[in-house]
PDB file of C-alpha atoms in Angstrom:
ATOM      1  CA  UNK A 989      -6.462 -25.964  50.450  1.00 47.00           C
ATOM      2  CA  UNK A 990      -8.659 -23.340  50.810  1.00 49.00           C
ATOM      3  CA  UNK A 991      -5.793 -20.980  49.441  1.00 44.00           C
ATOM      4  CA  UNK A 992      -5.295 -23.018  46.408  1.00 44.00           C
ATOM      5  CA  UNK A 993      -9.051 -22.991  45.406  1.00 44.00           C
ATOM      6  CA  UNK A 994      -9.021 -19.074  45.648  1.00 44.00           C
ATOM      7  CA  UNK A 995      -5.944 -19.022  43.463  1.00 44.00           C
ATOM      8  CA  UNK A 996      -6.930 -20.928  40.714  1.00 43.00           C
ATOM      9  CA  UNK A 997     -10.339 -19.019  40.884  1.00 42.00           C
ATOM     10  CA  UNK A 998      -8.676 -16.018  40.404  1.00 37.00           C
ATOM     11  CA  UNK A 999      -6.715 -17.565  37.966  1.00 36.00           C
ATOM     12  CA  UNK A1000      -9.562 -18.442  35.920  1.00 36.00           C
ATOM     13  CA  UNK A1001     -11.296 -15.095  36.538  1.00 36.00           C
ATOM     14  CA  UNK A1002      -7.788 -13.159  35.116  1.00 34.00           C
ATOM     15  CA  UNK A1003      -7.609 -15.346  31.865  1.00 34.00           C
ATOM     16  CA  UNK A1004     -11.453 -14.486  31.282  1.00 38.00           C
ATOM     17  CA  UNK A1005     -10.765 -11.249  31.760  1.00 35.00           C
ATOM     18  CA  UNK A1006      -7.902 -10.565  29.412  1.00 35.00           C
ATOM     19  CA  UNK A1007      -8.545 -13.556  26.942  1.00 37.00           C
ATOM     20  CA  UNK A1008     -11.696 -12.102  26.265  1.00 37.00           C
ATOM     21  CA  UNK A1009     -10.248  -8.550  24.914  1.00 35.00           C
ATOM     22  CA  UNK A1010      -8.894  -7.884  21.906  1.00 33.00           C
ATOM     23  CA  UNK A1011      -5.813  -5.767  21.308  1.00 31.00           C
ATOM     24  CA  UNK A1012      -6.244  -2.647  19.512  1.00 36.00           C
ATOM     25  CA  UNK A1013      -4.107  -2.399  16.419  1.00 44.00           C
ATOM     26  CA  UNK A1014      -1.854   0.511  16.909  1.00 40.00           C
ATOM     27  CA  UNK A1015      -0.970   2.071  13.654  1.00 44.00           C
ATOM     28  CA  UNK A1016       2.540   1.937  12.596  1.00 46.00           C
ATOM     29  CA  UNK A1017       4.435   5.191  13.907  1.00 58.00           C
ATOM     30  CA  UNK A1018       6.908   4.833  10.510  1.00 73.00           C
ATOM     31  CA  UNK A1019       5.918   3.824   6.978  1.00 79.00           C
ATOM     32  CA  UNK A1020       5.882   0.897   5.817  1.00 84.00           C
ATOM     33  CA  UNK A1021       8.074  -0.054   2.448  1.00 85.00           C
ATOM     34  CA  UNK A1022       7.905  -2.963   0.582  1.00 85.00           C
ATOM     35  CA  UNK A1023      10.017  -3.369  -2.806  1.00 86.00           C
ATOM     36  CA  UNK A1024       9.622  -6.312  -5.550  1.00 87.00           C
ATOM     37  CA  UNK A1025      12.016  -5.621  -8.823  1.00 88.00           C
ATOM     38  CA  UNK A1026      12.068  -7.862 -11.618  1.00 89.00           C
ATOM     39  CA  UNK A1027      14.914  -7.833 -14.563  1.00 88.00           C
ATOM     40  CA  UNK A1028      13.607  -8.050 -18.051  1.00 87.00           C
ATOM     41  CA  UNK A1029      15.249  -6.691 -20.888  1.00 87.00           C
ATOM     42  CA  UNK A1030      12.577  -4.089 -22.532  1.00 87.00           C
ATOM     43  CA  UNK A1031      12.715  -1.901 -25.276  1.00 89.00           C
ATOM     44  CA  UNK A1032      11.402   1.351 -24.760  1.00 87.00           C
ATOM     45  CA  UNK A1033       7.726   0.605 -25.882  1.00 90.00           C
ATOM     46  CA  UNK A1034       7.989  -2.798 -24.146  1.00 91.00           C
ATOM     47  CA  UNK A1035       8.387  -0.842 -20.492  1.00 90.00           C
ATOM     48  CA  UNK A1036       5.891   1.569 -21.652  1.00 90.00           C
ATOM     49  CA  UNK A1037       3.195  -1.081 -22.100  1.00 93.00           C
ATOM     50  CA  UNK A1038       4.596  -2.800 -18.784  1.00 93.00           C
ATOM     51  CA  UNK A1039       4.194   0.713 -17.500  1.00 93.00           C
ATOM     52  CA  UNK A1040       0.063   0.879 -18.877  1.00 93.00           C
ATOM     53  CA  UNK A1041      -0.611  -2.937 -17.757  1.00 94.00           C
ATOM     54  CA  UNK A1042       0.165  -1.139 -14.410  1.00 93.00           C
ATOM     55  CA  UNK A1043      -1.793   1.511 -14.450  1.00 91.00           C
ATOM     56  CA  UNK A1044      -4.357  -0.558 -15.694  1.00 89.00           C
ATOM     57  CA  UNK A1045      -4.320  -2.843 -12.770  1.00 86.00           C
ATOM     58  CA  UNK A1046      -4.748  -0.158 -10.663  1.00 86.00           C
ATOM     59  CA  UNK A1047      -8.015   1.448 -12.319  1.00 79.00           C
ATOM     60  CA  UNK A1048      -9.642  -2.172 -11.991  1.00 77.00           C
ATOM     61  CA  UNK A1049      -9.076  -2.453  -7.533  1.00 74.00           C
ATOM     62  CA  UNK A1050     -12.222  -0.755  -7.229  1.00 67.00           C
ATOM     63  CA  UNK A1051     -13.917  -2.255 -10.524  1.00 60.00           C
ATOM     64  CA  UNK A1052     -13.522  -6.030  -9.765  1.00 48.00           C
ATOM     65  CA  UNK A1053     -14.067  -5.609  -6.128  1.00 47.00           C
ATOM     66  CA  UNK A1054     -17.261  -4.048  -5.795  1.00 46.00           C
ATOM     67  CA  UNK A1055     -19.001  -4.290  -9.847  1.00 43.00           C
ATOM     68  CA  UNK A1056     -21.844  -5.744 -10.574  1.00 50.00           C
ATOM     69  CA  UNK A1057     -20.440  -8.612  -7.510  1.00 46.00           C
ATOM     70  CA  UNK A1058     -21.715  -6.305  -4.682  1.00 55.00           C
ATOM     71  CA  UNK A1059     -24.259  -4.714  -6.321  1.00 55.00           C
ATOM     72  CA  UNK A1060     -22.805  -1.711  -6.643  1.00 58.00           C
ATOM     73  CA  UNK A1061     -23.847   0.595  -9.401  1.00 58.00           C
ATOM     74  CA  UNK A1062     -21.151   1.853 -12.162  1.00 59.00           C
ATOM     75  CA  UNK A1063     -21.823   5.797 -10.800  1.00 61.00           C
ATOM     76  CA  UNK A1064     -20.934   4.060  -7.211  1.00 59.00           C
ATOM     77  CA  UNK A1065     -17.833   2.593  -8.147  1.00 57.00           C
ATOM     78  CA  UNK A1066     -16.646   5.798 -10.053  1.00 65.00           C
ATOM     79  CA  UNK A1067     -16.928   7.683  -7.027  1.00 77.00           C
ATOM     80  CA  UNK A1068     -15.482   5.175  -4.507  1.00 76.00           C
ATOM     81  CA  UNK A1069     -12.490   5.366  -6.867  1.00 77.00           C
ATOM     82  CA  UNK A1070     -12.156   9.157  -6.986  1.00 80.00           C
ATOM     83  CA  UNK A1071     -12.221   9.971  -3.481  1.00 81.00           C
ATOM     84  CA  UNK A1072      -9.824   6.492  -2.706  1.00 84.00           C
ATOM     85  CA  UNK A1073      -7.381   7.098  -5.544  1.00 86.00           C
ATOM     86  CA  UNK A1074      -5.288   9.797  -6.696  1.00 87.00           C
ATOM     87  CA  UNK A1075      -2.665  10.145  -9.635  1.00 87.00           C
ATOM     88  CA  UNK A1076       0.591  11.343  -8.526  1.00 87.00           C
ATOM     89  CA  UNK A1077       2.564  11.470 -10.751  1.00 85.00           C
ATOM     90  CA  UNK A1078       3.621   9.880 -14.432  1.00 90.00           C
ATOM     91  CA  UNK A1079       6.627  10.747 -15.374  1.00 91.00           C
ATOM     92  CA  UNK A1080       9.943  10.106 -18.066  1.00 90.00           C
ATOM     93  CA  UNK A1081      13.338  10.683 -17.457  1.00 91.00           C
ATOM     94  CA  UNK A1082      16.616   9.941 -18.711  1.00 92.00           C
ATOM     95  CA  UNK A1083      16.547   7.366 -15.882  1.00 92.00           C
ATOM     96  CA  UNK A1084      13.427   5.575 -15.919  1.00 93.00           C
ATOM     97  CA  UNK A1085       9.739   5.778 -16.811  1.00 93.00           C
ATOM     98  CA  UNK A1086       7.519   5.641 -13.859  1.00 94.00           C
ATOM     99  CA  UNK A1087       3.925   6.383 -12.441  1.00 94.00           C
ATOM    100  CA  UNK A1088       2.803   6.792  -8.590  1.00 93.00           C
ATOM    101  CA  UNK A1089      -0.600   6.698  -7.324  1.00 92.00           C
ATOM    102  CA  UNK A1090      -1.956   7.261  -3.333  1.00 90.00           C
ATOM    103  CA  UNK A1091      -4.309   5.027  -2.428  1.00 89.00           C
ATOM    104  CA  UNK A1092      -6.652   4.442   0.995  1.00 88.00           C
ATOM    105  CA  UNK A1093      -6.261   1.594   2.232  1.00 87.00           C
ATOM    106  CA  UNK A1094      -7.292  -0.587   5.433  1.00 86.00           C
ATOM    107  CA  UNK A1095      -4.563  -0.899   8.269  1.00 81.00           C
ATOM    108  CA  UNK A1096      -3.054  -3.694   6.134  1.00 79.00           C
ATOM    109  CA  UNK A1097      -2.691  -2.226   3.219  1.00 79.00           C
ATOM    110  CA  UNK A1098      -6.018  -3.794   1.510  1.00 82.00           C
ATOM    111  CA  UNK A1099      -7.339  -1.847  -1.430  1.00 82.00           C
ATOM    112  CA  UNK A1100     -10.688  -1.519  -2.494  1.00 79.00           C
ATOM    113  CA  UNK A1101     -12.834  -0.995   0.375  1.00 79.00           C
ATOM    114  CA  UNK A1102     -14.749   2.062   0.254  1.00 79.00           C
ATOM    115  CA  UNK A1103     -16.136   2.671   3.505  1.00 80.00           C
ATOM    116  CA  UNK A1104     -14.788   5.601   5.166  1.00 80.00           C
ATOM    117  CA  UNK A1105     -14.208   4.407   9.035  1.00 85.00           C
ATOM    118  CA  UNK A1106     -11.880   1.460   7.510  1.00 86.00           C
ATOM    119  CA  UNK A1107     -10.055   3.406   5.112  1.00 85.00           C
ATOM    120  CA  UNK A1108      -7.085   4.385   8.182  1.00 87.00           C
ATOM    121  CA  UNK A1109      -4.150   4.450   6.089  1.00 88.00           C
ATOM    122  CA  UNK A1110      -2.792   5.600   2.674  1.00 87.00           C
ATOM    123  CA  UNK A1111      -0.639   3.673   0.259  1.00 88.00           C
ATOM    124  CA  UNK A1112       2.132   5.274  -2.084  1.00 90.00           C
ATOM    125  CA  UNK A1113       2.242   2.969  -5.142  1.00 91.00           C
ATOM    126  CA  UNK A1114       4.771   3.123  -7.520  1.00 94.00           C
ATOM    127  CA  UNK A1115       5.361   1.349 -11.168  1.00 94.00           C
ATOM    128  CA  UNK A1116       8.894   1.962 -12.165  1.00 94.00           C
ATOM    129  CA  UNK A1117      11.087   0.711 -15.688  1.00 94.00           C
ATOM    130  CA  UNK A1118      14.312   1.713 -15.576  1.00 94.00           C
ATOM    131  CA  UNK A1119      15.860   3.251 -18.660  1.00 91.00           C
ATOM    132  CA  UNK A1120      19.742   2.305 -18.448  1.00 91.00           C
ATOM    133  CA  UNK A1121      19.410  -1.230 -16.466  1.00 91.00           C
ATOM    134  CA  UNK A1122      16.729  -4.042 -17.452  1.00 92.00           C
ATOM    135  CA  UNK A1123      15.175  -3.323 -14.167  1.00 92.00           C
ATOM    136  CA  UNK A1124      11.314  -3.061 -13.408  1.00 94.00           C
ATOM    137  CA  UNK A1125      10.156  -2.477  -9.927  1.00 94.00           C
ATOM    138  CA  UNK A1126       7.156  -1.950  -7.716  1.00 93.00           C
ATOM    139  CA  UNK A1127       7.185   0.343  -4.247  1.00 92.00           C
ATOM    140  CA  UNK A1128       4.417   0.444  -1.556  1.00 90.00           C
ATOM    141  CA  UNK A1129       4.660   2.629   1.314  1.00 88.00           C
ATOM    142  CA  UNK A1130       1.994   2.359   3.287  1.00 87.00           C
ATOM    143  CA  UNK A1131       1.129   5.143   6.336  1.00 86.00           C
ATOM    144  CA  UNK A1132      -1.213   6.321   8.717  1.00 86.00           C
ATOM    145  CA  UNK A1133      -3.616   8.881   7.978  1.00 81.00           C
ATOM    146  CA  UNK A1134      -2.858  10.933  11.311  1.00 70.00           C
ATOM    147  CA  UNK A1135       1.070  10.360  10.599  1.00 58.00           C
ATOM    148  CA  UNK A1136       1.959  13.291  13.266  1.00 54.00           C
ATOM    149  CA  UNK A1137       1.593  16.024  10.543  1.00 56.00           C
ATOM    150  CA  UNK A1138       4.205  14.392   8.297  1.00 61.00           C
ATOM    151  CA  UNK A1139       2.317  14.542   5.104  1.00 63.00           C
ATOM    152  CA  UNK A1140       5.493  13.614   2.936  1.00 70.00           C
ATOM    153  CA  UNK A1141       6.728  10.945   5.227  1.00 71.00           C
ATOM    154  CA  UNK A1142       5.131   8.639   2.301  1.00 80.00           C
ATOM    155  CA  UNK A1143       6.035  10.527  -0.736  1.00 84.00           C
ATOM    156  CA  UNK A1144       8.584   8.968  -2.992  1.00 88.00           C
ATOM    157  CA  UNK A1145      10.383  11.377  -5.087  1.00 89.00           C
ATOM    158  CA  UNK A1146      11.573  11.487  -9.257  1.00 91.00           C
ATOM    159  CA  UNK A1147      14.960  11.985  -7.532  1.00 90.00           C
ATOM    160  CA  UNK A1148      14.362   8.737  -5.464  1.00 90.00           C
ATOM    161  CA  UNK A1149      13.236   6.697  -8.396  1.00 92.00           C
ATOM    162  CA  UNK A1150      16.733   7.348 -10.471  1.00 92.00           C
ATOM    163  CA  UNK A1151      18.460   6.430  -7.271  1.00 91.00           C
ATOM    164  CA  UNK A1152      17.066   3.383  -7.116  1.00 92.00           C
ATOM    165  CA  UNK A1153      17.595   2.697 -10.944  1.00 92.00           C
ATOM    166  CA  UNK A1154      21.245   3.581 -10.350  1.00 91.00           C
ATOM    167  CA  UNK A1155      22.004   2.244  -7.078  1.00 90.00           C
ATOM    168  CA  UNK A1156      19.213  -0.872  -6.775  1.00 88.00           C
ATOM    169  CA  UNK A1157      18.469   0.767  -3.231  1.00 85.00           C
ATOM    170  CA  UNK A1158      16.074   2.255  -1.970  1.00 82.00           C
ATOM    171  CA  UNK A1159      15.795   3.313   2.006  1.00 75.00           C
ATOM    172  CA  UNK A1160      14.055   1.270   4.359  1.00 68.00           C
ATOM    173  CA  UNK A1161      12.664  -0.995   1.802  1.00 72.00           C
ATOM    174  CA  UNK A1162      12.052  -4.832   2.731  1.00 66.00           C
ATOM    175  CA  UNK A1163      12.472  -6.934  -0.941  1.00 58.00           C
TER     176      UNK A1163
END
């Protein structure tokens, strides 16, 4: 009996003990890709302003998140938004017209916060409208800061992008 009472006590101890404790997030060791595509037949100026509406929607993250809601002066949210988001690259080619941005981000993926110790991860983001095919597409590869050294590990190349256009592929993505 006696035996029984000590092991349920220590039963009850051990599930206080670890139910109590959260588990650390451990960042991912690979990136992260996720892939949405969407066929529309556009004319050349059509998946140009598709391209802009993008771009757009990017600029605003930091604007509708944190101005005037949070109180956040306009000089704030212009500098939360330089150090958080950087142009890649905007680019035409005979395969598609696209435009990449790098973004920091919270360990899942959320946009928009500015404060330094939550910003862990950055976040490749990438507006593609293929030339040849009526094919429009959105990448997001999201990484760890401290990816081992592998700086380029997130980086999605022109070479890549016409790939994909060509192919409708694109390694390691989940659609």
């Amino acid at each position: 009996m006696k035996l029984a009472i000590r092991g349920s006590a220590f039963f009850v101890w051990f599930l206080a003990l670890t139910g109590c404790q959260s588990v650390p997030r451990v960042p991912a060791e690979k990136p992260s890709v996720h892939l949405s595509a969407e066929t529309n037949e556009f004319s050349p100026n059509e998946r140009l302003a598709w391209l802009q509406g993008r771009k757009n929607y990017v600029k605003s993250l930091y604007q509708v998140g944190l101005d005037p809601y949070f109180g956040k002066t306009d000089q704030q949210v212009e500098s939360c938004e330089a150090r958080s988001v950087k142009a890649l690259q905007d680019r035409t080619n005979s395969d598609a017209d696209f435009a990449g941005f790098r973004i920091l981000t919270t360990d899942s993926g959320v946009t928009g916060v500015c404060d330094s110790k939550m910003q862990t991860h950055r976040m490749v983001l990438l507006f593609g409208a293929c030339a040849k095919v009526p094919l429009q597409f959105t990448l997001k590869v999201v990484c760890p800061l401290a990816l081992d050294g592998n700086e380029k590990a997130c980086d999605v190349s022109e070479q890549q992008v016409s790939q994909y256009c060509a192919n409708r592929t694109f390694p390691g993505a989940q659609n």
